[in-house]
Tab-separated table of C-alpha atoms in Angstrom:
chain	number	residue	atom	x	y	z
A	35	UNK	CA	85.090	160.643	192.927
A	36	UNK	CA	88.318	162.287	191.846
A	37	UNK	CA	87.959	165.825	190.658
A	38	UNK	CA	90.821	167.704	189.071
A	39	UNK	CA	91.095	171.227	187.760
A	40	UNK	CA	92.697	172.348	184.546
A	41	UNK	CA	94.216	175.715	183.744
A	42	UNK	CA	90.844	177.212	182.809
A	43	UNK	CA	89.188	176.590	186.152
A	44	UNK	CA	87.046	173.848	184.694
A	45	UNK	CA	86.104	171.112	187.103
A	46	UNK	CA	86.784	167.806	185.422
A	47	UNK	CA	85.929	164.413	186.865
A	48	UNK	CA	88.795	162.387	185.462
A	49	UNK	CA	86.922	159.198	186.154
A	50	UNK	CA	84.183	160.190	183.707
A	51	UNK	CA	86.697	160.490	180.864
A	52	UNK	CA	88.046	157.042	181.696
A	53	UNK	CA	84.528	155.612	181.889
A	54	UNK	CA	83.522	157.116	178.555
A	55	UNK	CA	86.781	155.892	177.031
A	56	UNK	CA	86.161	152.366	178.257
A	57	UNK	CA	82.638	152.503	176.776
A	58	UNK	CA	83.932	152.951	173.224
A	59	UNK	CA	83.908	150.094	170.763
A	60	UNK	CA	86.953	149.561	168.558
A	61	UNK	CA	84.743	148.542	165.626
A	62	UNK	CA	81.046	148.607	164.823
A	63	UNK	CA	79.532	146.806	161.852
A	64	UNK	CA	76.628	148.925	160.567
A	65	UNK	CA	74.434	146.233	159.026
A	66	UNK	CA	77.236	145.152	156.653
A	67	UNK	CA	76.783	148.428	154.716
A	68	UNK	CA	79.298	150.466	156.660
A	69	UNK	CA	81.958	149.974	159.315
A	70	UNK	CA	83.121	152.293	162.064
A	71	UNK	CA	86.706	151.860	163.223
A	72	UNK	CA	88.134	153.769	166.183
A	73	UNK	CA	90.910	156.032	164.921
A	74	UNK	CA	91.809	158.338	167.811
A	75	UNK	CA	90.619	157.606	171.358
A	76	UNK	CA	88.822	160.105	173.550
A	77	UNK	CA	90.950	163.043	174.662
A	78	UNK	CA	90.176	166.221	176.545
A	79	UNK	CA	90.444	169.363	174.446
A	80	UNK	CA	90.341	173.065	175.313
A	81	UNK	CA	89.026	174.073	171.899
A	82	UNK	CA	88.377	172.338	168.632
A	83	UNK	CA	89.002	172.995	164.957
A	84	UNK	CA	86.048	174.850	163.409
A	85	UNK	CA	83.806	172.960	161.023
A	86	UNK	CA	85.220	173.029	157.490
A	87	UNK	CA	83.218	173.521	154.281
A	88	UNK	CA	83.730	169.848	153.489
A	89	UNK	CA	82.325	168.569	156.749
A	90	UNK	CA	78.729	167.507	157.340
A	91	UNK	CA	77.682	168.083	160.941
A	92	UNK	CA	74.980	166.416	162.998
A	93	UNK	CA	74.232	166.910	166.663
A	94	UNK	CA	72.665	164.934	169.514
A	95	UNK	CA	71.417	166.407	172.782
A	96	UNK	CA	72.499	164.446	175.831
A	97	UNK	CA	70.236	164.183	178.884
A	98	UNK	CA	70.477	162.263	182.117
A	99	UNK	CA	73.204	162.086	184.723
A	100	UNK	CA	75.428	163.901	182.256
A	101	UNK	CA	74.107	166.656	179.992
A	102	UNK	CA	75.290	168.527	176.948
A	103	UNK	CA	75.687	167.609	173.317
A	104	UNK	CA	77.608	165.377	170.973
A	105	UNK	CA	78.538	166.802	167.575
A	106	UNK	CA	79.651	164.475	164.791
A	107	UNK	CA	81.450	165.786	161.708
A	108	UNK	CA	82.176	163.732	158.605
A	109	UNK	CA	84.798	164.984	156.196
A	110	UNK	CA	83.702	164.609	152.565
A	111	UNK	CA	86.836	166.222	151.126
A	112	UNK	CA	87.771	164.960	147.630
A	113	UNK	CA	84.807	162.609	147.490
A	114	UNK	CA	82.921	162.323	144.224
A	115	UNK	CA	79.400	162.343	145.585
A	116	UNK	CA	76.459	162.890	143.252
A	117	UNK	CA	73.123	164.159	144.560
A	118	UNK	CA	71.529	160.729	145.056
A	119	UNK	CA	74.533	159.097	146.634
A	120	UNK	CA	75.102	162.151	148.838
A	121	UNK	CA	71.608	161.818	150.323
A	122	UNK	CA	72.141	158.109	150.828
A	123	UNK	CA	75.556	158.550	152.407
A	124	UNK	CA	74.314	161.330	154.678
A	125	UNK	CA	71.632	158.948	155.869
A	126	UNK	CA	74.184	156.159	156.461
A	127	UNK	CA	76.484	158.618	158.268
A	128	UNK	CA	73.664	159.926	160.467
A	129	UNK	CA	72.463	156.460	161.452
A	130	UNK	CA	76.045	155.252	161.996
A	131	UNK	CA	76.642	158.126	164.422
A	132	UNK	CA	73.283	157.435	166.097
A	133	UNK	CA	74.343	153.819	166.646
A	134	UNK	CA	77.810	154.832	167.850
A	135	UNK	CA	76.550	157.394	170.381
A	136	UNK	CA	73.668	155.196	171.564
A	137	UNK	CA	75.996	152.241	172.075
A	138	UNK	CA	78.458	154.395	174.056
A	139	UNK	CA	75.776	155.567	176.498
A	140	UNK	CA	74.379	152.044	176.807
A	141	UNK	CA	77.844	150.736	177.738
A	142	UNK	CA	78.313	153.676	180.108
A	143	UNK	CA	75.294	152.563	182.093
A	144	UNK	CA	75.921	148.820	181.822
A	145	UNK	CA	79.561	149.102	182.887
A	146	UNK	CA	79.647	152.208	185.068
A	147	UNK	CA	76.023	152.857	186.141
A	148	UNK	CA	75.909	156.341	184.616
A	149	UNK	CA	72.587	156.952	182.877
A	150	UNK	CA	72.435	159.235	179.837
A	151	UNK	CA	70.415	159.145	176.648
A	152	UNK	CA	70.766	160.920	173.320
A	153	UNK	CA	68.115	162.706	171.274
A	154	UNK	CA	67.407	161.921	167.654
A	155	UNK	CA	70.147	163.373	165.435
A	156	UNK	CA	69.638	166.745	163.786
A	157	UNK	CA	71.634	168.275	160.955
A	158	UNK	CA	73.642	171.045	162.553
A	159	UNK	CA	74.113	174.246	160.553
A	160	UNK	CA	75.365	176.407	163.415
A	161	UNK	CA	78.998	176.830	164.469
A	162	UNK	CA	80.040	174.385	167.163
A	163	UNK	CA	80.722	176.049	170.467
A	164	UNK	CA	83.086	174.655	173.036
A	165	UNK	CA	81.548	174.064	176.424
A	166	UNK	CA	83.042	176.021	179.313
A	167	UNK	CA	82.980	172.828	181.289
A	168	UNK	CA	84.249	169.668	179.604
A	169	UNK	CA	85.148	169.208	175.936
A	170	UNK	CA	86.216	165.806	174.683
A	171	UNK	CA	87.106	164.681	171.187
A	172	UNK	CA	87.686	161.387	169.405
A	173	UNK	CA	87.669	160.195	165.825
A	174	UNK	CA	86.470	157.189	163.893
A	175	UNK	CA	86.962	156.054	160.306
A	176	UNK	CA	83.682	155.363	158.527
A	177	UNK	CA	84.018	152.880	155.678
A	178	UNK	CA	81.233	152.965	153.104
A	179	UNK	CA	81.500	151.139	149.776
A	180	UNK	CA	85.305	151.019	149.863
A	181	UNK	CA	85.523	154.737	150.638
A	182	UNK	CA	86.958	155.974	153.913
A	183	UNK	CA	85.650	159.039	155.712
A	184	UNK	CA	87.150	160.767	158.744
A	185	UNK	CA	84.596	161.402	161.486
A	186	UNK	CA	85.260	163.791	164.374
A	187	UNK	CA	83.069	163.290	167.432
A	188	UNK	CA	83.035	166.121	169.970
A	189	UNK	CA	81.431	165.862	173.406
A	190	UNK	CA	80.444	169.163	175.054
A	191	UNK	CA	79.396	168.237	178.574
A	192	UNK	CA	78.037	170.483	181.290
A	193	UNK	CA	79.805	170.644	184.638
A	194	UNK	CA	76.805	170.916	186.930
A	195	UNK	CA	75.721	167.355	186.241
A	196	UNK	CA	79.138	165.806	185.921
A	197	UNK	CA	80.175	166.555	189.476
A	198	UNK	CA	77.188	164.566	190.713
A	199	UNK	CA	78.208	161.391	188.837
B	129	UNK	CA	46.333	132.438	160.516
B	130	UNK	CA	47.595	130.718	157.383
B	131	UNK	CA	51.206	131.160	156.480
B	132	UNK	CA	50.204	132.183	152.980
B	133	UNK	CA	52.498	134.250	150.797
B	134	UNK	CA	52.672	137.851	151.990
B	135	UNK	CA	50.238	137.019	154.772
B	136	UNK	CA	52.180	138.793	157.484
B	137	UNK	CA	51.896	142.534	157.251
B	138	UNK	CA	54.608	144.702	158.762
B	139	UNK	CA	54.938	148.467	159.289
B	140	UNK	CA	58.368	150.057	159.781
B	141	UNK	CA	58.626	153.332	161.744
B	142	UNK	CA	62.018	155.050	161.959
B	143	UNK	CA	63.157	158.607	161.261
B	144	UNK	CA	66.257	157.247	159.509
B	145	UNK	CA	65.842	156.493	155.771
B	146	UNK	CA	68.837	154.186	155.941
B	147	UNK	CA	67.414	152.264	158.895
B	148	UNK	CA	64.009	151.813	157.229
B	149	UNK	CA	65.621	150.638	154.001
B	150	UNK	CA	67.883	148.222	155.884
B	151	UNK	CA	65.022	146.675	157.852
B	152	UNK	CA	62.903	146.418	154.711
B	153	UNK	CA	65.765	144.632	152.927
B	154	UNK	CA	66.212	142.250	155.885
B	155	UNK	CA	62.519	141.328	155.635
B	156	UNK	CA	62.557	140.941	151.851
B	157	UNK	CA	60.997	137.518	152.065
B	158	UNK	CA	57.824	136.022	150.658
B	159	UNK	CA	56.435	135.539	154.174
B	160	UNK	CA	56.387	139.258	154.905
B	161	UNK	CA	54.574	142.140	153.305
B	162	UNK	CA	55.941	145.568	154.210
B	163	UNK	CA	52.702	147.559	154.161
B	164	UNK	CA	54.373	150.893	154.764
B	165	UNK	CA	57.327	152.860	156.028
B	166	UNK	CA	56.839	155.903	158.263
B	167	UNK	CA	59.389	158.451	159.414
B	168	UNK	CA	57.308	159.649	162.384
B	169	UNK	CA	54.360	158.769	164.591
B	170	UNK	CA	51.799	160.751	162.588
B	171	UNK	CA	52.665	158.958	159.357
B	172	UNK	CA	52.562	155.621	161.170
B	173	UNK	CA	49.091	156.232	162.589
B	174	UNK	CA	47.782	157.324	159.181
B	175	UNK	CA	49.088	154.122	157.621
B	176	UNK	CA	47.526	151.987	160.378
B	177	UNK	CA	44.153	153.714	159.844
B	178	UNK	CA	44.251	152.686	156.175
B	179	UNK	CA	45.889	149.288	156.271
B	180	UNK	CA	45.909	146.223	158.495
B	181	UNK	CA	49.261	145.377	160.116
B	182	UNK	CA	50.296	142.446	162.265
B	183	UNK	CA	53.581	143.920	163.453
B	184	UNK	CA	54.931	147.471	163.836
B	185	UNK	CA	58.698	147.836	164.130
B	186	UNK	CA	59.249	151.171	165.893
B	187	UNK	CA	62.370	153.205	166.651
B	188	UNK	CA	62.399	154.476	170.248
B	189	UNK	CA	64.072	157.845	169.654
B	190	UNK	CA	62.200	159.953	167.121
B	191	UNK	CA	61.557	163.701	166.956
B	192	UNK	CA	58.306	165.081	168.446
B	193	UNK	CA	56.405	161.925	169.421
B	194	UNK	CA	58.724	159.226	170.757
B	195	UNK	CA	58.539	155.593	169.757
B	196	UNK	CA	57.410	154.664	173.277
B	197	UNK	CA	54.502	157.151	173.101
B	198	UNK	CA	53.580	155.756	169.681
B	199	UNK	CA	53.704	152.206	171.067
B	200	UNK	CA	51.295	153.204	173.859
B	201	UNK	CA	48.896	154.714	171.309
B	202	UNK	CA	49.038	151.660	169.044
B	203	UNK	CA	48.529	149.296	171.996
B	204	UNK	CA	45.385	151.216	172.983
B	205	UNK	CA	43.934	151.852	169.534
B	206	UNK	CA	45.158	149.064	167.269
B	207	UNK	CA	44.947	146.068	169.566
B	208	UNK	CA	45.835	143.488	166.890
B	209	UNK	CA	49.194	145.080	166.133
B	210	UNK	CA	52.222	143.586	167.895
B	211	UNK	CA	55.215	145.834	168.442
B	212	UNK	CA	58.972	145.378	168.199
B	213	UNK	CA	60.956	148.345	169.527
B	214	UNK	CA	64.376	149.144	168.101
B	215	UNK	CA	67.002	151.658	169.230
B	216	UNK	CA	70.705	152.345	169.402
B	217	UNK	CA	70.074	152.766	173.150
B	218	UNK	CA	69.828	149.583	175.161
B	219	UNK	CA	69.507	150.785	178.758
B	220	UNK	CA	67.386	148.548	180.956
B	221	UNK	CA	64.964	151.348	181.890
B	222	UNK	CA	64.219	152.068	178.221
B	223	UNK	CA	63.628	148.391	177.525
B	224	UNK	CA	61.263	148.223	180.528
B	225	UNK	CA	59.420	151.376	179.398
B	226	UNK	CA	59.036	149.851	175.941
B	227	UNK	CA	57.628	146.592	177.266
B	228	UNK	CA	55.306	148.561	179.584
B	229	UNK	CA	54.096	150.515	176.535
B	230	UNK	CA	53.055	147.238	174.938
B	231	UNK	CA	56.105	146.100	172.981
B	232	UNK	CA	56.619	142.364	172.611
B	233	UNK	CA	60.343	142.579	171.962
B	234	UNK	CA	63.269	145.027	171.930
B	235	UNK	CA	66.295	144.975	169.646
B	236	UNK	CA	69.323	147.166	170.130
B	237	UNK	CA	70.881	148.574	166.957
B	238	UNK	CA	72.847	147.360	165.134
B	239	UNK	CA	71.041	144.017	165.110
B	240	UNK	CA	71.490	141.226	162.598
B	241	UNK	CA	68.983	139.952	160.061
B	242	UNK	CA	68.789	136.757	162.134
B	243	UNK	CA	67.946	138.739	165.303
B	244	UNK	CA	65.153	140.572	163.499
B	245	UNK	CA	63.653	137.504	161.846
B	246	UNK	CA	63.801	135.548	165.118
B	247	UNK	CA	61.891	138.367	166.826
B	248	UNK	CA	59.311	138.637	164.049
B	249	UNK	CA	58.787	134.868	163.901
B	250	UNK	CA	58.363	134.647	167.685
B	251	UNK	CA	55.521	137.136	167.490
B	252	UNK	CA	53.981	135.482	164.452
B	253	UNK	CA	53.993	132.084	166.162
B	254	UNK	CA	52.034	133.603	169.041
B	255	UNK	CA	49.561	135.178	166.575
B	256	UNK	CA	49.128	131.807	164.864
B	257	UNK	CA	48.429	130.090	168.200
B	258	UNK	CA	45.738	132.672	168.960
Protein backbone atom coordinates (compact mmCIF):
# COMPACT_ATOMS: atom_id res chain seq x y z
CA UNK A 1 0.00 0.00 0.00
CA UNK A 2 1.22 3.48 -0.85
CA UNK A 3 1.27 5.87 2.04
CA UNK A 4 1.98 9.55 1.57
CA UNK A 5 2.24 12.39 4.04
CA UNK A 6 0.77 15.84 3.70
CA UNK A 7 1.98 19.05 5.28
CA UNK A 8 0.11 18.37 8.53
CA UNK A 9 1.82 15.08 9.29
CA UNK A 10 -1.31 13.14 8.46
CA UNK A 11 -0.72 9.69 7.09
CA UNK A 12 -2.87 9.28 4.02
CA UNK A 13 -3.25 6.08 2.03
CA UNK A 14 -3.70 7.53 -1.43
CA UNK A 15 -5.11 4.27 -2.65
CA UNK A 16 -8.07 4.57 -0.28
CA UNK A 17 -9.07 7.91 -1.81
CA UNK A 18 -8.91 6.37 -5.28
CA UNK A 19 -10.92 3.35 -4.13
CA UNK A 20 -13.60 5.49 -2.52
CA UNK A 21 -13.69 7.69 -5.62
CA UNK A 22 -14.18 4.69 -7.87
CA UNK A 23 -17.02 3.49 -5.60
CA UNK A 24 -19.13 6.58 -6.28
CA UNK A 25 -22.10 6.45 -8.60
CA UNK A 26 -22.61 9.29 -11.07
CA UNK A 27 -26.39 9.10 -10.61
CA UNK A 28 -28.79 7.36 -8.25
CA UNK A 29 -32.53 7.20 -8.84
CA UNK A 30 -34.25 7.34 -5.43
CA UNK A 31 -37.45 5.44 -6.19
CA UNK A 32 -38.40 7.93 -8.94
CA UNK A 33 -39.09 10.56 -6.24
CA UNK A 34 -35.62 12.06 -6.16
CA UNK A 35 -32.36 11.86 -8.09
CA UNK A 36 -28.80 12.23 -6.89
CA UNK A 37 -26.29 13.49 -9.44
CA UNK A 38 -22.56 13.67 -8.71
CA UNK A 39 -21.50 17.31 -8.81
CA UNK A 40 -17.95 17.43 -7.44
CA UNK A 41 -15.88 14.25 -7.05
CA UNK A 42 -14.12 13.24 -3.87
CA UNK A 43 -11.22 15.48 -2.90
CA UNK A 44 -8.99 15.64 0.15
CA UNK A 45 -9.51 18.73 2.28
CA UNK A 46 -7.61 20.17 5.24
CA UNK A 47 -10.67 21.91 6.66
CA UNK A 48 -14.21 22.47 5.56
CA UNK A 49 -16.67 25.34 5.46
CA UNK A 50 -18.72 25.46 8.68
CA UNK A 51 -22.36 24.47 8.52
CA UNK A 52 -24.53 27.42 7.48
CA UNK A 53 -27.92 28.34 8.95
CA UNK A 54 -29.56 27.11 5.76
CA UNK A 55 -28.01 23.67 5.85
CA UNK A 56 -29.61 20.57 7.35
CA UNK A 57 -26.99 18.16 8.66
CA UNK A 58 -27.18 14.42 9.21
CA UNK A 59 -24.39 12.10 10.27
CA UNK A 60 -23.49 8.42 9.91
CA UNK A 61 -20.94 6.56 12.01
CA UNK A 62 -18.61 4.38 9.99
CA UNK A 63 -17.30 1.09 11.39
CA UNK A 64 -15.21 -1.68 9.94
CA UNK A 65 -11.85 -1.64 8.22
CA UNK A 66 -12.18 2.12 8.06
CA UNK A 67 -13.72 4.14 10.90
CA UNK A 68 -15.00 7.64 11.41
CA UNK A 69 -18.06 9.49 10.25
CA UNK A 70 -19.80 10.81 7.18
CA UNK A 71 -21.63 14.12 7.50
CA UNK A 72 -24.14 15.15 4.85
CA UNK A 73 -25.34 18.75 4.54
CA UNK A 74 -28.21 19.88 2.32
CA UNK A 75 -28.49 23.54 1.48
CA UNK A 76 -32.08 24.79 1.69
CA UNK A 77 -31.21 28.40 0.86
CA UNK A 78 -34.03 30.32 -0.90
CA UNK A 79 -36.35 27.32 -0.83
CA UNK A 80 -39.99 27.93 -0.03
CA UNK A 81 -40.57 25.01 2.30
CA UNK A 82 -43.68 24.89 4.46
CA UNK A 83 -43.79 22.79 7.63
CA UNK A 84 -45.30 19.68 6.03
CA UNK A 85 -43.13 19.69 2.95
CA UNK A 86 -40.04 20.41 5.06
CA UNK A 87 -40.62 17.25 7.11
CA UNK A 88 -41.20 15.27 3.95
CA UNK A 89 -38.14 16.66 2.20
CA UNK A 90 -35.96 16.09 5.26
CA UNK A 91 -37.07 12.48 5.20
CA UNK A 92 -36.31 12.17 1.46
CA UNK A 93 -32.92 13.85 1.99
CA UNK A 94 -32.04 11.57 4.91
CA UNK A 95 -32.98 8.39 3.06
CA UNK A 96 -31.24 9.59 -0.11
CA UNK A 97 -28.02 10.10 1.85
CA UNK A 98 -28.49 6.71 3.55
CA UNK A 99 -28.76 5.07 0.13
CA UNK A 100 -25.78 7.02 -1.23
CA UNK A 101 -23.47 6.18 1.68
CA UNK A 102 -24.63 2.55 1.89
CA UNK A 103 -24.09 2.06 -1.84
CA UNK A 104 -20.58 3.57 -1.64
CA UNK A 105 -19.49 1.16 1.11
CA UNK A 106 -21.09 -1.78 -0.70
CA UNK A 107 -19.12 -0.93 -3.86
CA UNK A 108 -15.98 -0.43 -1.76
CA UNK A 109 -16.19 -4.02 -0.59
CA UNK A 110 -17.37 -5.51 -3.88
CA UNK A 111 -14.67 -3.77 -5.92
CA UNK A 112 -11.82 -3.30 -3.46
CA UNK A 113 -12.46 -5.77 -0.60
CA UNK A 114 -12.58 -3.06 2.07
CA UNK A 115 -15.37 -3.73 4.56
CA UNK A 116 -17.14 -0.82 6.24
CA UNK A 117 -20.73 -0.23 7.28
CA UNK A 118 -22.66 2.88 8.24
CA UNK A 119 -24.99 3.43 11.18
CA UNK A 120 -28.53 4.68 10.83
CA UNK A 121 -28.53 8.42 10.08
CA UNK A 122 -28.98 10.90 12.91
CA UNK A 123 -29.81 14.59 12.66
CA UNK A 124 -26.62 16.38 13.60
CA UNK A 125 -26.94 19.57 15.65
CA UNK A 126 -23.29 19.83 16.68
CA UNK A 127 -20.56 21.65 14.75
CA UNK A 128 -18.70 19.39 12.36
CA UNK A 129 -15.13 18.78 13.39
CA UNK A 130 -12.39 17.96 10.95
CA UNK A 131 -10.57 14.74 11.66
CA UNK A 132 -6.85 15.03 12.38
CA UNK A 133 -6.35 12.11 10.07
CA UNK A 134 -8.18 12.14 6.74
CA UNK A 135 -10.88 14.57 5.61
CA UNK A 136 -12.53 14.10 2.24
CA UNK A 137 -15.32 16.06 0.62
CA UNK A 138 -17.60 15.66 -2.39
CA UNK A 139 -20.91 17.08 -3.49
CA UNK A 140 -24.06 15.85 -5.15
CA UNK A 141 -27.12 17.62 -6.53
CA UNK A 142 -30.37 16.29 -5.08
CA UNK A 143 -33.35 16.80 -7.36
CA UNK A 144 -36.74 16.66 -5.67
CA UNK A 145 -39.93 17.77 -7.43
CA UNK A 146 -38.08 19.95 -9.94
CA UNK A 147 -36.10 21.65 -7.17
CA UNK A 148 -32.34 21.29 -6.95
CA UNK A 149 -30.47 21.12 -3.66
CA UNK A 150 -26.71 21.20 -3.11
CA UNK A 151 -25.50 18.40 -0.85
CA UNK A 152 -22.03 18.42 0.73
CA UNK A 153 -20.77 15.04 1.91
CA UNK A 154 -17.77 15.08 4.25
CA UNK A 155 -15.83 11.97 5.26
CA UNK A 156 -13.86 12.21 8.52
CA UNK A 157 -11.81 9.02 8.67
CA UNK A 158 -9.50 7.84 11.41
CA UNK A 159 -5.89 7.05 10.60
CA UNK A 160 -5.37 4.05 12.84
CA UNK A 161 -7.64 1.86 10.75
CA UNK A 162 -6.79 3.27 7.37
CA UNK A 163 -3.16 2.24 7.48
CA UNK A 164 -4.25 -1.37 7.92
CA UNK A 165 -6.36 -1.38 4.73
CA UNK B 1 -54.31 -19.94 1.15
CA UNK B 2 -56.82 -18.28 -1.15
CA UNK B 3 -55.68 -15.33 -3.15
CA UNK B 4 -58.66 -13.35 -1.92
CA UNK B 5 -58.64 -9.57 -1.92
CA UNK B 6 -56.38 -8.20 0.81
CA UNK B 7 -55.56 -11.74 1.87
CA UNK B 8 -51.84 -11.18 2.15
CA UNK B 9 -50.90 -9.19 5.20
CA UNK B 10 -47.65 -7.25 5.23
CA UNK B 11 -45.80 -5.31 7.94
CA UNK B 12 -43.23 -2.65 7.01
CA UNK B 13 -40.41 -1.86 9.48
CA UNK B 14 -38.04 1.00 8.65
CA UNK B 15 -36.86 4.03 10.63
CA UNK B 16 -37.26 6.19 7.51
CA UNK B 17 -40.75 7.70 6.99
CA UNK B 18 -39.95 8.16 3.32
CA UNK B 19 -38.88 4.54 2.91
CA UNK B 20 -42.01 3.20 4.63
CA UNK B 21 -44.26 5.42 2.52
CA UNK B 22 -42.46 4.38 -0.67
CA UNK B 23 -42.75 0.66 0.07
CA UNK B 24 -46.40 1.07 1.05
CA UNK B 25 -47.08 2.87 -2.25
CA UNK B 26 -45.27 0.13 -4.20
CA UNK B 27 -47.54 -2.47 -2.58
CA UNK B 28 -50.73 -0.45 -3.11
CA UNK B 29 -52.45 -3.38 -4.74
CA UNK B 30 -55.61 -5.30 -3.95
CA UNK B 31 -53.58 -8.44 -3.24
CA UNK B 32 -51.76 -6.88 -0.31
CA UNK B 33 -52.96 -5.48 2.97
CA UNK B 34 -50.42 -3.32 4.79
CA UNK B 35 -51.34 -4.17 8.38
CA UNK B 36 -48.93 -1.70 9.92
CA UNK B 37 -45.83 0.42 9.62
CA UNK B 38 -43.22 0.48 12.40
CA UNK B 39 -40.21 2.73 12.80
CA UNK B 40 -38.39 0.40 15.21
CA UNK B 41 -38.31 -3.15 16.53
CA UNK B 42 -40.49 -2.46 19.58
CA UNK B 43 -43.30 -1.03 17.47
CA UNK B 44 -43.00 -3.96 15.07
CA UNK B 45 -43.30 -6.56 17.82
CA UNK B 46 -46.33 -4.77 19.31
CA UNK B 47 -48.05 -4.81 15.92
CA UNK B 48 -47.27 -8.52 15.43
CA UNK B 49 -48.74 -9.32 18.87
CA UNK B 50 -52.01 -7.68 17.82
CA UNK B 51 -52.30 -8.59 14.17
CA UNK B 52 -51.51 -11.53 11.92
CA UNK B 53 -48.88 -10.91 9.22
CA UNK B 54 -47.63 -13.12 6.43
CA UNK B 55 -44.60 -11.02 5.54
CA UNK B 56 -42.45 -8.50 7.43
CA UNK B 57 -40.29 -6.19 5.34
CA UNK B 58 -37.47 -5.07 7.65
CA UNK B 59 -34.68 -2.52 7.27
CA UNK B 60 -31.32 -3.90 8.43
CA UNK B 61 -29.87 -0.71 9.93
CA UNK B 62 -32.11 0.77 12.60
CA UNK B 63 -31.29 2.51 15.88
CA UNK B 64 -31.17 0.42 19.09
CA UNK B 65 -32.35 -3.01 17.93
CA UNK B 66 -31.06 -3.85 14.45
CA UNK B 67 -33.19 -5.35 11.72
CA UNK B 68 -31.18 -8.58 11.92
CA UNK B 69 -31.88 -8.89 15.67
CA UNK B 70 -35.56 -8.22 14.99
CA UNK B 71 -35.57 -10.88 12.26
CA UNK B 72 -34.12 -13.42 14.72
CA UNK B 73 -36.83 -12.57 17.26
CA UNK B 74 -39.63 -12.82 14.70
CA UNK B 75 -38.27 -16.13 13.37
CA UNK B 76 -38.33 -17.57 16.90
CA UNK B 77 -41.60 -16.10 18.12
CA UNK B 78 -43.80 -15.55 15.07
CA UNK B 79 -43.04 -18.64 13.03
CA UNK B 80 -45.66 -17.95 10.33
CA UNK B 81 -44.13 -14.61 9.37
CA UNK B 82 -41.76 -14.61 6.40
CA UNK B 83 -39.13 -11.89 6.25
CA UNK B 84 -37.68 -9.72 3.50
CA UNK B 85 -34.66 -7.68 4.59
CA UNK B 86 -33.91 -4.35 2.95
CA UNK B 87 -30.89 -2.05 3.28
CA UNK B 88 -28.76 0.47 1.46
CA UNK B 89 -25.87 -1.87 2.39
CA UNK B 90 -25.43 -4.91 0.21
CA UNK B 91 -22.26 -6.55 1.54
CA UNK B 92 -22.24 -10.33 1.29
CA UNK B 93 -21.70 -10.82 5.04
CA UNK B 94 -24.79 -8.74 5.86
CA UNK B 95 -26.88 -10.69 3.37
CA UNK B 96 -25.62 -13.96 4.91
CA UNK B 97 -26.36 -12.71 8.45
CA UNK B 98 -29.86 -11.76 7.33
CA UNK B 99 -30.56 -15.15 5.79
CA UNK B 100 -29.12 -16.84 8.91
CA UNK B 101 -31.52 -14.74 11.01
CA UNK B 102 -34.41 -16.22 9.07
CA UNK B 103 -34.93 -13.85 6.14
CA UNK B 104 -36.24 -15.35 2.92
CA UNK B 105 -34.91 -12.60 0.68
CA UNK B 106 -32.72 -9.48 0.70
CA UNK B 107 -33.14 -6.35 -1.39
CA UNK B 108 -30.57 -3.61 -1.61
CA UNK B 109 -31.92 -0.05 -1.69
CA UNK B 110 -32.87 1.54 -3.98
CA UNK B 111 -34.88 -1.36 -5.40
CA UNK B 112 -37.64 -1.14 -7.97
CA UNK B 113 -41.33 -1.87 -7.50
CA UNK B 114 -40.81 -4.93 -9.72
CA UNK B 115 -37.98 -6.21 -7.48
CA UNK B 116 -40.16 -5.86 -4.40
CA UNK B 117 -43.25 -7.47 -5.89
CA UNK B 118 -41.18 -10.34 -7.31
CA UNK B 119 -39.76 -10.96 -3.83
CA UNK B 120 -43.15 -10.77 -2.14
CA UNK B 121 -44.79 -13.04 -4.71
CA UNK B 122 -42.00 -15.62 -4.40
CA UNK B 123 -42.68 -15.88 -0.69
CA UNK B 124 -46.44 -15.94 -1.15
CA UNK B 125 -46.18 -18.77 -3.68
CA UNK B 126 -44.27 -20.81 -1.10
CA UNK B 127 -46.93 -20.02 1.54
CA UNK B 128 -49.66 -21.12 -0.87
CA UNK B 129 -47.86 -24.41 -1.56
CA UNK B 130 -47.66 -25.08 2.18
